[in-house]
Short mmCIF file of C-alpha atoms in Angstrom, two decimals:
data_model
loop_
_atom_site.label_atom_id
_atom_site.label_comp_id
_atom_site.label_asym_id
_atom_site.label_seq_id
_atom_site.Cartn_x
_atom_site.Cartn_y
_atom_site.Cartn_z
CA MET Y 1 117.06 95.17 115.62
CA GLU Y 2 117.02 96.56 112.05
CA ILE Y 3 117.45 100.10 113.50
CA TYR Y 4 121.12 98.62 114.31
CA LEU Y 5 121.81 97.31 110.87
CA PHE Y 6 120.82 100.52 109.49
CA GLU Y 7 123.45 102.27 111.69
CA ILE Y 8 125.79 99.72 111.19
CA ALA Y 9 125.67 100.02 107.14
CA LEU Y 10 125.94 104.07 107.82
CA THR Y 11 129.02 103.68 109.63
CA PHE Y 12 130.53 101.72 107.37
CA TYR Y 13 129.52 103.66 104.49
CA PHE Y 14 130.94 106.61 106.33
CA ALA Y 15 134.31 105.14 106.86
CA ALA Y 16 134.26 104.12 103.27
CA ALA Y 17 133.91 107.77 102.27
CA ILE Y 18 136.70 109.00 104.40
CA VAL Y 19 138.75 106.26 102.53
CA CYS Y 20 137.53 107.46 99.56
CA VAL Y 21 139.10 110.99 100.14
CA MET Y 22 142.46 109.30 100.62
CA GLU Y 23 141.94 107.16 97.41
CA PHE Y 24 140.95 110.25 95.55
CA PHE Y 25 144.26 112.29 96.73
CA LYS Y 26 146.82 109.06 97.44
CA GLY Y 27 145.37 106.46 96.09
CA THR Y 28 147.27 102.67 96.90
CA ARG Y 29 146.09 99.53 96.21
CA THR Y 30 145.91 99.01 99.97
CA THR Y 31 143.44 101.96 100.11
CA SER Y 32 141.09 100.57 97.18
CA ILE Y 33 141.03 97.21 98.77
CA ILE Y 34 140.28 98.90 101.88
CA LEU Y 35 137.61 100.86 100.37
CA LEU Y 36 135.68 98.07 98.59
CA SER Y 37 135.57 96.05 102.00
CA LEU Y 38 134.07 98.36 103.75
CA ALA Y 39 131.54 99.12 100.60
CA VAL Y 40 131.07 95.46 100.60
CA ILE Y 41 130.28 94.78 104.29
CA GLY Y 42 128.28 98.19 104.39
CA PHE Y 43 126.02 96.45 101.67
CA LEU Y 44 125.84 93.46 103.77
CA PHE Y 45 124.57 94.82 106.64
CA HIS Y 46 122.56 97.56 104.48
CA SER Y 47 120.75 94.62 102.90
CA SER Y 48 119.71 92.76 105.93
CA ASN Y 49 118.41 95.93 107.42
CA ILE Y 50 115.96 95.96 104.34
CA ILE Y 51 115.08 92.42 104.38
CA ALA Y 52 114.63 93.14 108.46
CA ARG Y 53 111.87 95.96 107.60
CA TYR Y 54 110.29 93.96 105.04
CA VAL Y 55 109.85 90.77 106.91
CA ILE Y 56 108.33 93.66 110.16
CA SER Y 57 106.44 95.58 107.72
CA GLY Y 58 105.00 92.76 105.49
CA HIS Y 59 105.90 95.06 102.41
CA ILE Y 60 108.73 96.45 100.29
CA PRO Y 61 110.24 99.06 102.60
CA ILE Y 62 109.84 102.02 100.33
CA ALA Y 63 106.83 103.56 102.08
CA ASN Y 64 108.47 106.71 103.24
CA LEU Y 65 111.04 109.13 102.47
CA HIS Y 66 113.58 107.24 104.92
CA GLU Y 67 113.10 103.78 103.24
CA ALA Y 68 113.25 105.54 99.73
CA SER Y 69 116.54 107.34 100.34
CA SER Y 70 118.15 104.35 102.12
CA PHE Y 71 116.57 102.05 99.48
CA PHE Y 72 118.01 104.54 96.45
CA SER Y 73 121.43 104.08 98.16
CA TRP Y 74 121.30 100.20 98.07
CA CYS Y 75 120.59 100.47 94.98
CA ILE Y 76 123.65 102.70 93.99
CA VAL Y 77 125.59 100.78 96.07
CA MET Y 78 124.63 97.63 94.19
CA ILE Y 79 125.27 99.00 90.96
CA PHE Y 80 128.78 100.19 92.00
CA LEU Y 81 130.08 96.78 92.97
CA PHE Y 82 128.99 95.32 89.82
CA LEU Y 83 130.78 97.94 87.88
CA GLU Y 84 133.58 97.06 89.98
CA TYR Y 85 133.46 93.49 89.66
CA ARG Y 86 133.14 94.30 85.85
CA TYR Y 87 135.44 97.32 85.17
CA ARG Y 88 137.64 97.13 88.20
CA ILE Y 89 137.70 101.12 88.15
CA GLY Y 90 139.11 101.35 91.79
CA LEU Y 91 138.95 105.38 91.55
CA LEU Y 92 134.88 105.22 90.80
CA GLY Y 93 134.26 104.96 94.37
CA SER Y 94 135.63 107.80 95.10
CA PHE Y 95 132.88 109.58 93.22
CA ILE Y 96 130.47 107.32 94.47
CA MET Y 97 130.47 106.40 97.99
CA PRO Y 98 130.09 110.04 99.19
CA VAL Y 99 127.24 110.52 97.39
CA VAL Y 100 126.16 106.83 99.01
CA PHE Y 101 127.01 108.47 102.54
CA ILE Y 102 124.91 111.85 101.96
CA LEU Y 103 122.13 109.87 101.09
CA MET Y 104 122.11 107.77 103.95
CA LEU Y 105 122.73 110.49 106.54
CA SER Y 106 119.81 112.26 105.07
CA SER Y 107 117.68 108.98 105.56
CA SER Y 108 119.21 108.57 109.44
CA MET Y 109 117.64 112.17 109.99
CA LEU Y 110 114.11 111.25 108.36
CA PRO Y 111 111.27 109.96 110.15
CA ARG Y 112 111.71 106.07 110.59
CA LYS Y 113 108.65 104.96 111.97
CA MET Y 114 107.06 101.91 110.30
CA GLU Y 115 103.81 102.74 109.60
CA PRO Y 116 101.14 100.68 108.03
CA LEU Y 117 100.12 101.12 104.88
CA SER Y 118 97.10 103.25 103.17
CA PRO Y 119 94.78 101.37 101.27
CA VAL Y 120 95.80 103.00 98.07
CA LEU Y 121 99.55 101.84 98.50
CA GLN Y 122 98.66 98.43 99.47
CA SER Y 123 99.12 97.02 95.90
CA TYR Y 124 101.83 95.22 93.96
CA TRP Y 125 102.44 98.03 91.96
CA LEU Y 126 104.12 99.75 94.97
CA GLY Y 127 106.98 97.10 94.94
CA ILE Y 128 107.11 96.99 90.56
CA HIS Y 129 107.05 100.79 89.90
CA THR Y 130 109.08 101.95 92.81
CA VAL Y 131 111.88 99.29 92.43
CA LEU Y 132 112.11 99.86 88.66
CA ALA Y 133 112.32 103.63 89.44
CA PHE Y 134 114.86 103.39 91.80
CA VAL Y 135 116.92 100.82 90.18
CA GLY Y 136 116.77 103.47 87.14
CA ASP Y 137 117.72 106.15 89.53
CA ALA Y 138 120.54 104.47 90.62
CA ALA Y 139 121.99 103.79 87.14
CA PHE Y 140 121.89 107.94 86.16
CA ALA Y 141 123.83 108.27 89.51
CA MET Y 142 126.28 105.69 88.76
CA ALA Y 143 126.10 107.94 85.33
CA PHE Y 144 126.70 110.95 87.12
CA GLY Y 145 129.56 109.96 88.62
CA ILE Y 146 130.92 108.70 85.30
CA GLY Y 147 130.39 111.84 83.83
CA VAL Y 148 132.10 113.90 86.33
CA MET Y 149 135.19 111.63 86.22
CA TYR Y 150 135.10 111.94 82.40
CA LEU Y 151 135.13 115.78 82.70
CA LEU Y 152 138.30 115.35 85.20
CA GLN Y 153 140.32 112.98 82.84
CA GLU Y 154 139.39 115.25 80.07
CA HIS Y 155 140.78 118.55 81.88
CA PHE Y 156 143.74 116.76 82.76
CA VAL Y 157 144.47 115.56 79.36
CA LYS Y 158 143.84 118.90 78.00
CA SER Y 159 146.08 120.68 80.49
CA LYS Y 160 148.57 117.64 80.13
CA HIS Y 161 148.64 117.23 83.84
CA LEU Y 162 149.64 113.37 83.42
CA GLY Y 163 150.35 113.02 86.98
CA GLY Y 164 148.87 110.20 89.62
CA LEU Y 165 145.21 110.97 89.40
CA PHE Y 166 145.30 110.92 85.59
CA GLN Y 167 146.98 107.52 86.13
CA ARG Y 168 144.68 106.11 88.09
CA LEU Y 169 141.48 107.64 86.04
CA PRO Y 170 140.39 105.35 83.33
CA SER Y 171 140.42 105.89 79.80
CA LEU Y 172 137.93 108.51 78.51
CA GLN Y 173 136.87 106.18 75.98
CA ILE Y 174 136.03 103.52 78.97
CA LEU Y 175 134.55 106.56 81.02
CA ASP Y 176 132.21 107.45 77.87
CA GLU Y 177 131.48 103.63 76.95
CA ILE Y 178 130.12 103.18 79.96
CA ASN Y 179 128.33 106.55 81.01
CA TYR Y 180 126.30 104.98 77.44
CA LYS Y 181 125.97 101.91 78.77
CA LEU Y 182 124.39 102.95 82.11
CA ILE Y 183 122.07 105.25 80.55
CA THR Y 184 120.82 102.73 78.20
CA LEU Y 185 120.32 100.50 81.34
CA GLY Y 186 118.43 103.58 83.47
CA PHE Y 187 116.35 104.89 80.51
CA PRO Y 188 114.16 101.58 80.09
CA LEU Y 189 113.88 101.11 83.71
CA LEU Y 190 112.86 104.79 84.15
CA THR Y 191 110.42 104.33 80.95
CA LEU Y 192 109.00 101.00 82.62
CA ALA Y 193 108.48 102.98 86.08
CA ILE Y 194 106.64 105.52 84.51
CA ILE Y 195 104.29 103.10 82.77
CA THR Y 196 103.96 100.90 85.41
CA GLY Y 197 103.22 104.16 87.45
CA ALA Y 198 100.44 105.04 85.06
CA LEU Y 199 99.12 101.80 84.89
CA TRP Y 200 98.35 102.08 88.77
CA ALA Y 201 97.33 105.57 88.95
CA GLU Y 202 94.55 104.37 86.38
CA SER Y 203 93.50 101.32 88.95
CA ALA Y 204 93.68 103.46 91.77
CA TRP Y 205 92.73 107.06 90.88
CA GLY Y 206 90.85 106.66 87.42
CA SER Y 207 93.63 108.34 85.75
CA TYR Y 208 96.81 107.26 84.44
CA TRP Y 209 98.22 111.13 84.23
CA ARG Y 210 97.45 113.83 86.81
CA TRP Y 211 99.84 116.54 86.20
CA ASP Y 212 101.14 115.34 89.70
CA PRO Y 213 104.54 117.45 90.14
CA LYS Y 214 106.24 114.13 90.36
CA GLU Y 215 104.68 112.79 87.78
CA VAL Y 216 105.68 116.18 85.41
CA TRP Y 217 109.17 116.13 86.95
CA SER Y 218 109.75 112.44 86.00
CA LEU Y 219 108.43 113.34 82.55
CA ILE Y 220 111.23 116.42 82.62
CA THR Y 221 114.05 113.59 83.40
CA TRP Y 222 112.96 111.27 80.76
CA PHE Y 223 112.92 113.89 78.18
CA ILE Y 224 116.48 114.78 79.35
CA TYR Y 225 117.81 111.30 79.10
CA ALA Y 226 115.53 110.89 75.96
CA VAL Y 227 117.78 113.63 74.33
CA VAL Y 228 121.18 112.03 75.70
CA LEU Y 229 120.23 108.90 73.66
CA HIS Y 230 119.27 110.37 70.47
CA VAL Y 231 121.92 112.96 70.12
CA ARG Y 232 124.50 110.14 70.77
CA LEU Y 233 122.79 107.94 68.52
CA ILE Y 234 121.72 110.26 65.56
CA ALA Y 235 124.59 112.83 65.85
CA GLY Y 236 127.43 111.20 67.52
CA TRP Y 237 127.10 113.26 70.47
CA ARG Y 238 129.89 111.73 72.93
CA GLY Y 239 132.17 112.81 75.57
CA LYS Y 240 132.23 115.60 76.86
CA ARG Y 241 128.88 116.44 75.92
CA ALA Y 242 127.17 113.37 77.01
CA ALA Y 243 129.05 113.59 80.44
CA ILE Y 244 127.57 117.12 80.74
CA LEU Y 245 124.19 115.89 79.85
CA SER Y 246 124.17 113.08 82.15
CA ILE Y 247 125.09 115.17 84.89
CA LEU Y 248 122.57 117.79 83.97
CA GLY Y 249 119.79 114.48 83.89
CA PHE Y 250 120.90 113.60 87.47
CA CYS Y 251 119.89 117.02 89.13
CA ALA Y 252 116.54 116.33 87.37
CA VAL Y 253 116.49 112.66 89.45
CA LEU Y 254 117.65 114.42 92.66
CA PHE Y 255 114.87 117.39 92.30
CA THR Y 256 112.25 114.96 91.62
CA PHE Y 257 113.48 112.78 94.19
CA PHE Y 258 113.95 115.54 97.29
CA GLY Y 259 112.78 118.97 95.42
CA VAL Y 260 109.55 118.02 94.35
CA ASN Y 261 108.36 116.89 97.85
CA PHE Y 262 110.17 119.69 99.61
CA ILE Y 263 109.15 122.67 97.51
CA LEU Y 264 106.32 121.62 95.39
CA GLN Y 265 103.17 119.65 96.30
CA SER Y 266 102.80 116.12 95.03
CA LYS Y 267 100.14 113.17 95.92
CA HIS Y 268 103.41 110.55 95.80
CA VAL Y 269 104.79 109.78 99.47
CA PHE Y 270 108.03 110.26 98.24
CA MET U 1 114.04 125.46 46.84
CA GLY U 2 110.25 125.13 46.86
CA MET U 3 108.39 125.82 50.21
CA GLY U 4 107.41 122.09 50.43
CA LYS U 5 111.04 121.20 50.55
CA LYS U 6 111.76 123.89 52.97
CA ILE U 7 109.10 122.50 55.38
CA LEU U 8 110.24 118.90 55.09
CA ASP U 9 113.74 119.50 55.49
CA PHE U 10 112.94 121.36 58.82
CA PHE U 11 110.95 118.39 59.97
CA LEU U 12 113.91 116.37 58.97
CA SER U 13 115.95 118.02 60.87
CA LEU U 14 117.56 116.49 64.24
CA ARG U 15 118.11 120.29 65.05
CA THR U 16 114.28 120.47 64.97
CA ALA U 17 113.71 117.56 67.04
CA LEU U 18 116.29 118.89 69.73
CA TRP U 19 114.99 122.77 69.62
CA LEU U 20 111.65 121.59 70.16
CA LEU U 21 112.28 119.15 72.88
CA PHE U 22 114.16 122.10 74.86
CA VAL U 23 111.26 124.14 74.34
CA LEU U 24 108.70 121.39 75.81
CA LEU U 25 111.24 121.06 78.57
CA CYS U 26 111.15 125.00 79.40
CA ILE U 27 107.37 124.77 79.20
CA ILE U 28 106.74 122.06 81.77
CA LEU U 29 109.54 123.25 83.59
CA TYR U 30 107.95 126.54 84.30
CA GLY U 31 104.20 124.85 84.39
CA SER U 32 105.58 122.45 87.47
CA PHE U 33 106.52 125.56 89.55
CA ILE U 34 103.41 127.45 88.82
CA MET U 35 100.70 124.18 89.09
CA PRO U 36 101.02 124.31 93.27
CA LEU U 37 100.88 128.21 93.25
CA LYS U 38 97.47 128.82 91.43
CA GLU U 39 94.30 127.81 92.67
CA GLU U 40 92.70 127.04 89.41
CA PHE U 41 95.33 123.87 88.40
CA GLN U 42 93.25 122.31 91.60
CA THR U 43 90.90 121.20 89.05
CA LEU U 44 92.96 120.24 86.30
CA HIS U 45 92.07 116.76 86.48
CA VAL U 46 88.44 116.71 87.43
CA MET U 47 87.65 117.63 83.89
CA PRO U 48 88.98 116.71 80.36
CA LEU U 49 91.98 118.71 79.66
CA PHE U 50 90.84 120.70 76.60
CA GLN U 51 87.46 121.97 78.43
CA TRP U 52 89.49 122.98 81.68
CA MET U 53 91.85 125.12 79.48
CA ALA U 54 89.34 126.51 77.86
CA ASP U 55 87.42 127.35 80.61
CA ASN U 56 90.10 128.93 82.33
CA PRO U 57 92.03 132.47 82.17
CA LEU U 58 94.93 132.28 79.45
CA GLY U 59 97.32 133.92 81.62
CA SER U 60 97.28 130.84 83.53
CA VAL U 61 97.20 128.35 80.96
CA TRP U 62 99.25 129.63 77.87
CA TRP U 63 101.70 127.11 78.62
CA LEU U 64 99.48 124.18 78.16
CA TRP U 65 98.86 125.66 74.76
CA ALA U 66 102.02 126.13 74.38
CA ALA U 67 102.99 122.53 75.19
CA VAL U 68 100.08 121.27 73.12
CA GLY U 69 101.52 123.61 70.01
CA VAL U 70 105.41 122.03 70.15
CA LEU U 71 103.80 118.56 71.06
CA SER U 72 101.84 118.43 67.84
CA LEU U 73 105.11 119.72 66.05
CA LEU U 74 107.26 117.16 67.38
CA THR U 75 104.70 114.77 66.41
CA ALA U 76 104.99 116.03 62.61
CA ASN U 77 108.83 115.87 63.40
CA THR U 78 108.72 112.05 64.88
CA LEU U 79 106.97 111.05 61.63
CA VAL U 80 108.57 112.60 58.91
CA CYS U 81 112.28 111.53 60.35
CA SER U 82 111.00 107.66 61.03
CA ILE U 83 109.23 107.61 57.81
CA GLU U 84 112.30 108.85 56.13
CA SER U 85 114.59 106.46 58.17
CA VAL U 86 112.46 103.54 56.90
CA MET U 87 112.61 104.58 53.32
CA LYS U 88 116.37 104.85 53.76
CA LYS U 89 117.16 101.54 55.09
CA THR U 90 114.53 99.76 52.93
CA GLY U 91 116.63 96.41 52.09
CA ALA U 92 119.06 96.81 54.72
CA ARG U 93 120.50 93.35 55.91
CA ASN U 94 119.07 93.75 59.67
CA MET U 95 115.39 95.31 58.89
CA LEU U 96 114.77 94.36 63.04
CA LEU U 97 117.36 96.83 63.95
CA THR U 98 115.96 99.44 61.40
CA LEU U 99 112.18 99.21 62.37
CA SER U 100 112.96 98.81 66.42
CA PRO U 101 113.42 102.70 66.97
CA GLN U 102 110.74 103.36 64.54
CA VAL U 103 108.53 100.79 66.80
CA ILE U 104 109.47 103.19 69.83
CA HIS U 105 108.51 106.39 67.75
CA ILE U 106 105.40 104.87 67.01
CA GLY U 107 104.87 103.65 70.74
CA PHE U 108 105.57 107.28 71.65
CA LEU U 109 103.03 108.78 69.58
CA PHE U 110 100.09 106.32 70.85
CA VAL U 111 101.07 107.73 73.89
CA LEU U 112 100.45 111.16 72.39
CA LEU U 113 97.59 110.08 70.93
CA ALA U 114 96.20 108.88 74.18
CA HIS U 115 96.39 112.19 75.87
CA LEU U 116 94.92 113.69 72.78
CA PHE U 117 91.62 111.36 73.48
CA SER U 118 91.90 111.78 77.03
CA SER U 119 92.23 115.53 76.91
CA TYR U 120 89.15 115.56 74.69
CA GLY U 121 86.68 113.13 75.39
CA SER U 122 87.40 112.22 79.02
CA PHE U 123 84.48 112.41 81.81
CA LYS U 124 84.79 112.72 85.52
CA GLU U 125 82.48 113.05 88.33
CA THR U 126 83.15 112.98 91.94
CA GLY U 127 81.54 113.36 94.87
CA PHE U 128 80.16 111.45 98.38
CA VAL U 129 77.60 108.44 98.11
CA ALA U 130 75.71 107.12 101.04
CA ARG U 131 74.03 103.28 101.39
CA GLY U 132 71.33 102.88 99.19
CA THR U 133 72.29 106.13 97.19
CA THR U 134 71.74 105.24 93.05
CA VAL U 135 73.97 106.76 90.46
CA PRO U 136 73.04 106.96 87.08
CA LEU U 137 75.00 106.19 84.18
CA SER U 138 74.94 107.81 80.76
CA ASP U 139 73.83 104.33 79.14
CA GLY U 140 70.57 104.27 81.05
CA THR U 141 72.17 101.99 83.67
CA SER U 142 71.95 102.80 87.54
CA VAL U 143 74.64 101.78 89.93
CA LEU U 144 73.24 101.13 93.42
CA PHE U 145 75.61 101.46 96.61
CA GLU U 146 74.48 98.33 98.46
CA GLU U 147 77.11 98.63 101.41
CA ILE U 148 79.94 100.48 102.80
CA LYS U 149 82.45 99.00 104.72
CA ALA U 150 86.14 99.85 106.29
CA ASP U 151 88.55 97.89 108.36
CA ILE U 152 89.50 99.51 111.27
CA ASP U 153 92.12 98.61 113.90
CA SER U 154 91.96 99.25 117.64
CA SER U 155 94.47 102.06 117.27
CA GLY U 156 91.49 103.83 114.41
CA TYR U 157 94.12 103.26 111.32
CA VAL U 158 91.75 102.56 108.35
CA GLY U 159 93.23 99.46 106.92
CA ASP U 160 90.97 98.92 104.03
CA TRP U 161 87.57 100.05 102.89
CA SER U 162 85.26 98.92 100.11
CA ALA U 163 81.68 99.45 98.93
CA GLY U 164 79.05 96.73 97.55
CA ILE U 165 77.43 98.08 94.55
CA SER U 166 75.05 96.48 91.97
CA TYR U 167 74.12 97.45 88.40
CA LEU U 168 70.00 98.50 87.71
CA ARG U 169 68.68 98.18 84.37
CA GLU U 170 65.33 99.69 84.53
CA GLY U 171 65.07 98.75 88.53
CA VAL U 172 66.62 95.37 87.76
CA ARG U 173 69.80 94.29 89.06
CA PHE U 174 71.83 92.50 86.38
CA LYS U 175 75.75 93.21 87.93
CA SER U 176 77.06 93.17 91.24
CA ASP U 177 80.45 94.04 92.40
CA ILE U 178 82.71 95.16 94.93
CA ILE U 179 84.99 98.10 94.67
CA ARG U 180 87.70 98.84 97.05
CA PRO U 181 91.30 100.99 96.59
CA ASN U 182 92.92 99.49 93.37
CA SER U 183 90.19 97.54 92.44
CA PRO U 184 87.51 99.81 90.40
CA SER U 185 84.51 97.90 88.65
CA PHE U 186 83.94 98.61 84.95
CA HIS U 187 80.56 99.07 83.24
CA GLY U 188 80.25 100.51 79.31
CA GLY U 189 83.58 102.03 79.33
CA TYR U 190 82.72 103.95 82.81
CA GLY U 191 85.01 102.80 86.41
CA ILE U 192 83.56 102.98 89.37
CA TYR U 193 86.25 104.15 91.80
CA ILE U 194 86.11 104.51 95.77
CA LYS U 195 88.64 107.14 97.11
CA THR U 196 87.82 107.09 100.91
CA VAL U 197 84.73 106.63 103.41
CA ARG U 198 83.52 108.24 106.25
CA PHE U 199 81.31 107.04 108.97
CA GLN U 200 80.25 110.18 110.90
CA PRO U 201 77.86 111.30 110.69
CA LEU U 202 76.57 108.56 108.34
CA PRO U 203 78.25 106.38 106.34
CA VAL U 204 79.45 108.02 103.10
CA ALA U 205 81.86 106.73 100.31
CA LEU U 206 83.82 109.31 98.25
CA ILE U 207 82.99 108.05 94.49
CA GLU U 208 84.52 108.60 91.34
CA VAL U 209 82.99 107.77 88.17
CA SER U 210 84.97 108.56 85.29
CA ARG U 211 86.11 107.38 81.61
CA ASP U 212 89.31 107.89 80.11
CA PRO U 213 89.37 107.03 76.08
CA GLY U 214 93.17 107.40 76.21
CA ALA U 215 93.76 104.69 78.59
CA MET U 216 93.64 101.68 75.95
CA TRP U 217 95.87 104.10 73.61
CA ALA U 218 98.53 104.65 76.57
CA LEU U 219 98.40 100.93 77.08
CA ILE U 220 99.26 100.12 73.78
CA GLY U 221 101.89 102.94 73.55
CA GLY U 222 103.56 101.72 76.28
CA ILE U 223 104.11 98.12 75.03
CA LEU U 224 105.11 98.99 71.96
CA PHE U 225 107.44 101.21 73.09
CA LEU U 226 109.22 98.97 75.49
CA SER U 227 108.92 96.11 72.80
CA GLY U 228 110.57 98.29 70.32
CA MET U 229 113.38 99.38 73.19
CA THR U 230 113.90 95.91 74.19
CA THR U 231 114.42 94.50 70.86
CA LEU U 232 116.72 97.45 70.04
CA LEU U 233 118.66 96.99 72.94
CA ALA U 234 118.74 92.88 72.74
CA LEU U 235 119.95 93.60 69.17
CA LYS U 236 122.53 96.00 70.27
CA ILE U 237 124.11 93.79 73.01
CA LYS U 238 124.23 90.93 70.25
CA LYS U 239 125.87 93.11 67.97
CA GLU U 240 128.78 93.99 70.46
CA GLN U 241 129.07 90.67 71.55
#
């Protein structure tokens, strides 16, 4: 049952990704409504899949890379829908839903078997630490999307291409403001995720810091976003520089999430 | 301009902070790729960091020394900037808004201090113990491993494991405890952790006895960091509204 829910969600996200392309090149009010509807329906099936896995396994379904990628996508869609509700940027979906679909597609290709948790993972910290990390990362993913939109819009302004896409993208000021808000949401969550991870490591392994590649890369990501906030608040770095830094930061997030698992050796399950 | 003023200006500069952070990022980035490749890094967390760095060739650990150096400069930079900020804004209308970022900085410095304490004075000893084994602690207490258990289901999956321990002083039991994953036992600043169990050829548990003097400082630093950040965010949101 839960497998079908996942597949249905994936199908809706795929349809949303296709509509995104149409929306990007020739968006109308109808395509925006269809895109949003597909995303909402996909999100509902996706939520049901996560709940079903939770009920079956008895723990929060973030225990392997398949579940983690799926949960990460779910968090991104959740924040996307919130931003849609709050700011009504129809075109935002064109920058986010393809990322969601790629994440879900990669999740679908990973082993889905629900295995019992190892004794070390049977801790309330699993839910707290991972949920904080994923919601924080999802905020950074959205900041990435907004950053790309900012660079595109700035390009249109500078090259005086004030046509269709320029009209449909929000103003540079709004994009910059949303970017900043997303980073101020993501940074405390990432900090909390690192702190709760350290507390868990102390109770499980007797050491709050073990130089594990995942820990090191989380620290790298944390430093990047700390720089983003510092230069913004103290030196007034806004706009293009902030957008570029948020794109760079999300590259670090992606490497922490996927790269560390595939290239480096980590004690973390995902 | 005097030398002292030049040094002060250097540490007061945001440019200094950014360059230090950039260099630190490059060093850690390099380290993250080097650590899995070199065998000596497998023992990095089994002894205090400074002792481990002193015991290993400089060719492998130079980047860790460099990171310590950059972090020391960053600490001075953070301290000087925080003091200057508070002095500049003394008497400001919203002192909480002035102090919150500095609380965040103090939290960060506490975490660095925690790492310094852990790197210098931590203790770790790992080994397999069988039922009936006694492990001595430095305060004269002994830990007796009385029982080693595991929950194994029909498919052979080990769902949980634990060990029953007793603390003895001069051969007399004064405290008993059960250790399991995520649930260590603490005595006199030492933590007794169970990592795994084996039942062939006889029941043994992989035990780690550790002392981490920085843990409490790290916790305080984390709490300060988060309180500062929460206050700052709340004030900013309130200001916007």
